[in-house]
């Protein structure tokens, strides 16, 4: 085989040297665009996870003292976020639970452990300290202090820092949308970059979570629409009556209700458990038992054609005023 033409070899080398940088730049740009949506989804999912865990904690604290969960809501959120961060990023997983679902993790570079610890301290502890400080200053009336006082100067400085932070967060978010590298200012300062945990996996956008949310939202909307149309008491009475008819079960009556004196309203007894609640404005059913007019009429309105007598189980479809001779 003859040796290649030196001129052709030089032309090929110069062409490859010009094309390779462009190919590398194009590949990096495509990856950053694909990973951008995953990073935003991971941030939203982490927030949803914190809210989901906050609800049972708040319910438990409300049993201890009403209003306790609202008073310490900031502390509850901070503790939940800190525990989740320690169990995920802080335990050598290099990613939060939501980032793991999105096939993301922090790139392992020099001083990674120290920077991860700083990320948790600044993003969780720093947020809590700043929010608690601003809240305490606001409750103490620092905003209404005399203009020339030290408190007023400190308050204006805090407000200025807060505005600068918001502007910096907006600029960082615009840079993130353009380059897709650092979703937060703290990550940009620490140089913690999110990359794909498994680069060989297809970088496609998953709409599974969105689909579940849409289905759940549609289901809850349907339930909210249908619930006012359903009469729970009537539905319960209908189920009990039909199950008893199919299984051929005898009509069950509470013995304590059956043994009540004739002039005692059974509905009042069931609700108050007092056997001295005589029927007020008494009305008698078709089976011959006496009830308060309000009690039996409300029961007939609620259960409609499924209303039954509490004393004998007979169907109640009409009542008449009780006239004592």
XYZ file of C-alpha atoms in Angstrom:
325
model
C 0.000 0.000 0.000
C 1.345 3.370 -0.937
C 1.908 6.040 1.731
C -0.790 8.756 1.952
C -0.222 12.050 0.269
C 1.403 14.414 2.806
C -0.697 17.352 1.548
C -3.921 15.367 1.988
C -2.876 14.313 5.539
C -2.089 17.910 6.503
C -5.447 19.089 5.139
C -7.284 16.353 7.107
C -5.487 17.219 10.374
C -6.225 20.929 10.039
C -9.901 20.224 9.259
C -10.312 17.902 12.263
C -8.646 20.455 14.548
C -11.177 23.066 13.430
C -14.252 20.791 13.704
C -13.571 19.156 17.093
C -14.016 22.319 19.249
C -17.331 23.023 17.540
C -18.577 19.484 18.123
C -17.609 19.648 21.809
C -19.352 23.000 22.260
C -22.506 21.773 20.512
C -22.671 18.631 22.674
C -22.337 20.609 25.909
C -25.065 23.022 24.856
C -27.537 20.230 24.084
C -26.915 18.488 27.408
C -27.388 21.706 29.389
C -30.692 22.370 27.649
C -31.992 18.880 28.398
C -30.908 18.880 32.039
C -32.459 22.280 32.733
C -36.034 21.016 33.009
C -34.953 18.132 35.238
C -33.291 20.542 37.674
C -36.414 22.692 37.952
C -38.611 19.601 38.408
C -36.288 18.339 41.150
C -36.550 21.633 43.024
C -40.356 21.548 42.827
C -40.491 17.922 43.958
C -38.274 18.660 46.979
C -40.675 21.430 47.984
C -43.676 19.113 47.570
C -41.973 16.468 49.711
C -41.407 18.992 52.499
C -45.073 20.044 52.415
C -46.226 16.429 52.417
C -44.166 15.640 55.535
C -45.210 18.864 57.256
C -48.909 17.884 57.355
C -48.655 14.842 59.696
C -46.217 16.704 61.948
C -48.606 19.664 62.161
C -51.542 17.355 62.921
C -49.581 15.693 65.726
C -48.564 19.046 67.238
C -52.144 20.321 67.067
C -53.109 17.514 69.459
C -50.532 18.788 71.939
C -51.690 22.400 71.766
C -53.866 24.156 69.171
C -51.871 26.665 67.126
C -48.495 25.169 68.066
C -47.762 24.057 64.499
C -48.437 27.518 63.055
C -46.288 29.184 65.709
C -43.281 26.988 64.923
C -43.957 26.391 61.225
C -40.596 27.820 60.193
C -38.781 25.541 62.643
C -40.767 22.500 61.455
C -39.906 23.181 57.811
C -36.244 23.727 58.696
C -35.997 20.464 60.627
C -37.724 18.506 57.831
C -35.454 20.010 55.154
C -32.349 19.390 57.281
C -33.250 15.733 57.912
C -34.019 15.135 54.226
C -30.772 16.836 53.202
C -28.727 14.809 55.687
C -30.339 11.511 54.646
C -29.834 12.203 50.935
C -27.008 14.569 49.984
C -25.199 14.310 53.309
C -25.074 10.498 53.277
C -22.815 10.174 50.215
C -25.776 9.927 47.818
C -24.699 13.220 46.188
C -28.338 14.047 45.352
C -31.643 14.792 47.045
C -34.497 12.325 46.656
C -36.097 14.427 43.916
C -32.775 14.859 42.098
C -32.295 11.090 42.190
C -35.703 10.615 40.557
C -34.627 13.032 37.810
C -31.330 11.132 37.234
C -29.272 13.994 38.692
C -26.457 14.257 41.224
C -23.776 16.747 42.197
C -20.513 16.441 40.296
C -17.777 15.049 42.571
C -14.957 17.587 42.439
C -12.221 18.689 44.822
C -13.411 19.464 48.368
C -16.848 18.026 47.635
C -17.709 17.011 51.214
C -16.827 20.438 52.623
C -18.834 22.228 49.953
C -21.847 19.974 50.491
C -21.810 20.763 54.206
C -21.625 24.463 53.387
C -24.555 24.028 50.985
C -26.723 22.597 53.767
C -25.653 25.239 56.273
C -26.196 28.185 53.948
C -29.329 27.041 52.108
C -31.178 25.624 55.135
C -29.616 27.166 58.236
C -28.967 30.521 56.566
C -32.529 30.735 55.267
C -33.920 29.950 58.728
C -31.648 32.443 60.524
C -32.468 35.238 58.078
C -36.235 34.594 58.107
C -36.337 34.371 61.912
C -34.245 37.537 62.296
C -36.424 39.563 59.912
C -39.598 38.234 61.565
C -38.365 39.104 65.063
C -37.325 42.595 63.974
C -40.702 43.156 62.347
C -42.606 41.998 65.442
C -40.417 44.222 67.631
C -41.432 47.271 65.582
C -38.035 48.115 64.111
C -39.755 49.346 60.939
C -41.616 52.017 62.967
C -38.557 53.184 64.924
C -37.449 56.853 64.639
C -35.696 57.531 61.349
C -32.383 58.519 62.935
C -32.262 55.673 65.475
C -29.908 52.703 65.258
C -32.835 50.302 64.858
C -34.152 52.206 61.846
C -30.707 52.191 60.192
C -30.300 48.454 60.749
C -33.808 47.835 59.398
C -33.073 49.840 56.243
C -29.822 47.915 55.800
C -31.656 44.593 56.152
C -34.265 45.694 53.609
C -31.512 46.784 51.199
C -29.731 43.440 51.558
C -33.013 41.630 50.947
C -33.651 43.594 47.748
C -30.106 42.961 46.506
C -30.514 39.245 47.222
C -33.754 39.111 45.256
C -32.183 40.915 42.301
C -29.185 38.546 42.438
C -31.551 35.550 42.541
C -33.376 36.895 39.474
C -30.104 37.416 37.587
C -28.919 33.932 38.589
C -32.193 32.401 37.386
C -31.851 34.183 34.042
C -28.303 32.820 33.757
C -29.590 29.369 34.646
C -32.208 29.550 31.896
C -29.499 30.551 29.432
C -26.762 28.103 30.498
C -28.529 25.505 32.666
C -25.771 25.121 35.274
C -26.550 26.574 38.723
C -30.230 26.808 39.824
C -29.410 28.729 43.035
C -26.932 31.408 44.094
C -25.472 29.189 46.835
C -24.707 26.421 44.342
C -23.066 28.958 42.029
C -20.900 30.365 44.846
C -19.829 26.885 45.995
C -19.386 25.613 42.442
C -21.708 22.623 42.975
C -22.917 21.553 39.546
C -25.703 19.049 38.861
C -24.952 16.431 36.230
C -26.685 13.283 35.027
C -26.083 10.343 37.356
C -26.256 7.899 34.440
C -25.150 9.675 31.263
C -26.033 6.675 29.111
C -29.706 7.021 30.079
C -31.910 8.763 27.551
C -32.377 12.386 28.654
C -36.105 12.665 28.014
C -38.597 14.818 29.906
C -41.019 12.685 31.939
C -44.590 13.899 32.344
C -45.603 11.078 34.689
C -45.738 13.304 37.761
C -47.715 15.961 35.866
C -50.158 13.336 34.603
C -50.731 12.035 38.132
C -51.353 15.560 39.372
C -53.854 16.234 36.579
C -55.727 12.986 37.239
C -55.828 13.636 40.995
C -56.991 17.228 40.443
C -59.775 16.080 38.100
C -60.825 13.386 40.596
C -60.986 15.817 43.514
C -62.965 18.295 41.409
C -65.464 15.545 40.545
C -65.776 14.515 44.196
C -66.334 18.132 45.278
C -69.047 18.414 42.624
C -70.733 15.092 43.445
C -70.654 15.188 47.255
C -73.456 17.797 47.666
C -75.650 15.603 45.443
C -75.242 12.546 47.694
C -77.284 12.177 50.878
C -75.074 10.167 53.271
C -77.860 9.222 55.662
C -80.159 8.126 52.850
C -77.342 6.170 51.176
C -76.491 4.418 54.443
C -80.131 3.526 55.112
C -80.531 2.237 51.538
C -77.438 0.034 51.836
C -78.502 -1.356 55.221
C -82.037 -2.084 54.034
C -80.928 -3.819 50.816
C -78.180 -5.852 52.485
C -80.650 -6.978 55.126
C -83.188 -7.885 52.433
C -80.671 -9.861 50.353
C -79.255 -11.745 53.329
C -82.739 -12.140 54.873
C -81.551 -10.753 58.177
C -84.066 -9.806 60.873
C -84.579 -6.148 61.670
C -82.209 -5.204 64.479
C -83.345 -2.677 67.055
C -81.346 -1.341 69.980
C -82.831 -2.965 73.128
C -82.344 0.225 75.136
C -84.346 2.180 72.534
C -87.035 -0.499 72.375
C -87.456 -0.381 76.158
C -88.005 3.403 76.312
C -91.254 4.774 77.716
C -93.892 5.570 75.130
C -93.684 9.358 75.530
C -89.848 9.545 75.154
C -88.463 10.539 71.745
C -86.120 7.826 70.495
C -84.153 10.275 68.344
C -83.459 12.532 71.338
C -82.397 9.480 73.339
C -79.970 8.276 70.662
C -78.385 11.711 70.350
C -78.301 12.649 74.066
C -78.603 9.223 75.766
C -81.154 10.542 78.258
C -84.325 8.580 78.933
C -86.183 11.606 80.328
C -86.346 13.532 77.031
C -90.092 13.627 76.535
C -91.328 14.311 73.019
C -91.883 18.006 72.325
C -94.854 18.699 70.019
C -95.330 14.928 69.692
C -96.116 13.263 66.367
C -96.905 9.612 65.867
C -95.668 7.421 63.000
C -97.646 4.844 61.070
C -96.297 2.096 63.334
C -97.662 3.931 66.387
C -94.463 5.312 67.999
C -94.119 8.887 69.246
C -91.354 11.346 68.286
C -90.692 15.050 68.509
C -92.025 16.732 65.398
C -88.648 18.356 64.646
C -86.720 15.094 65.196
C -88.883 12.860 63.030
C -89.443 15.434 60.280
C -85.692 16.133 60.006
C -85.021 12.401 59.895
C -87.603 11.917 57.138
C -86.119 14.810 55.139
C -82.594 13.386 55.478
C -83.411 9.733 54.714
C -86.439 10.348 52.463
C -88.106 7.042 51.529
C -85.445 5.070 53.450
C -86.472 6.439 56.865
C -87.185 3.726 59.439
C -88.486 3.737 62.988
C -85.803 3.451 65.657
C -88.091 1.454 67.963
C -89.318 -1.270 65.628
C -87.473 -0.796 62.312
C -90.648 -0.243 60.291
C -90.577 2.093 57.318
C -91.737 5.651 58.115
C -93.474 7.355 55.208
C -96.058 9.521 56.989
C -96.681 11.052 60.402
C -99.602 12.688 62.148
C -99.970 14.843 65.212
C -100.387 12.910 68.443
C -103.558 13.860 70.250
C -103.647 12.732 73.879
C -107.148 11.933 75.072
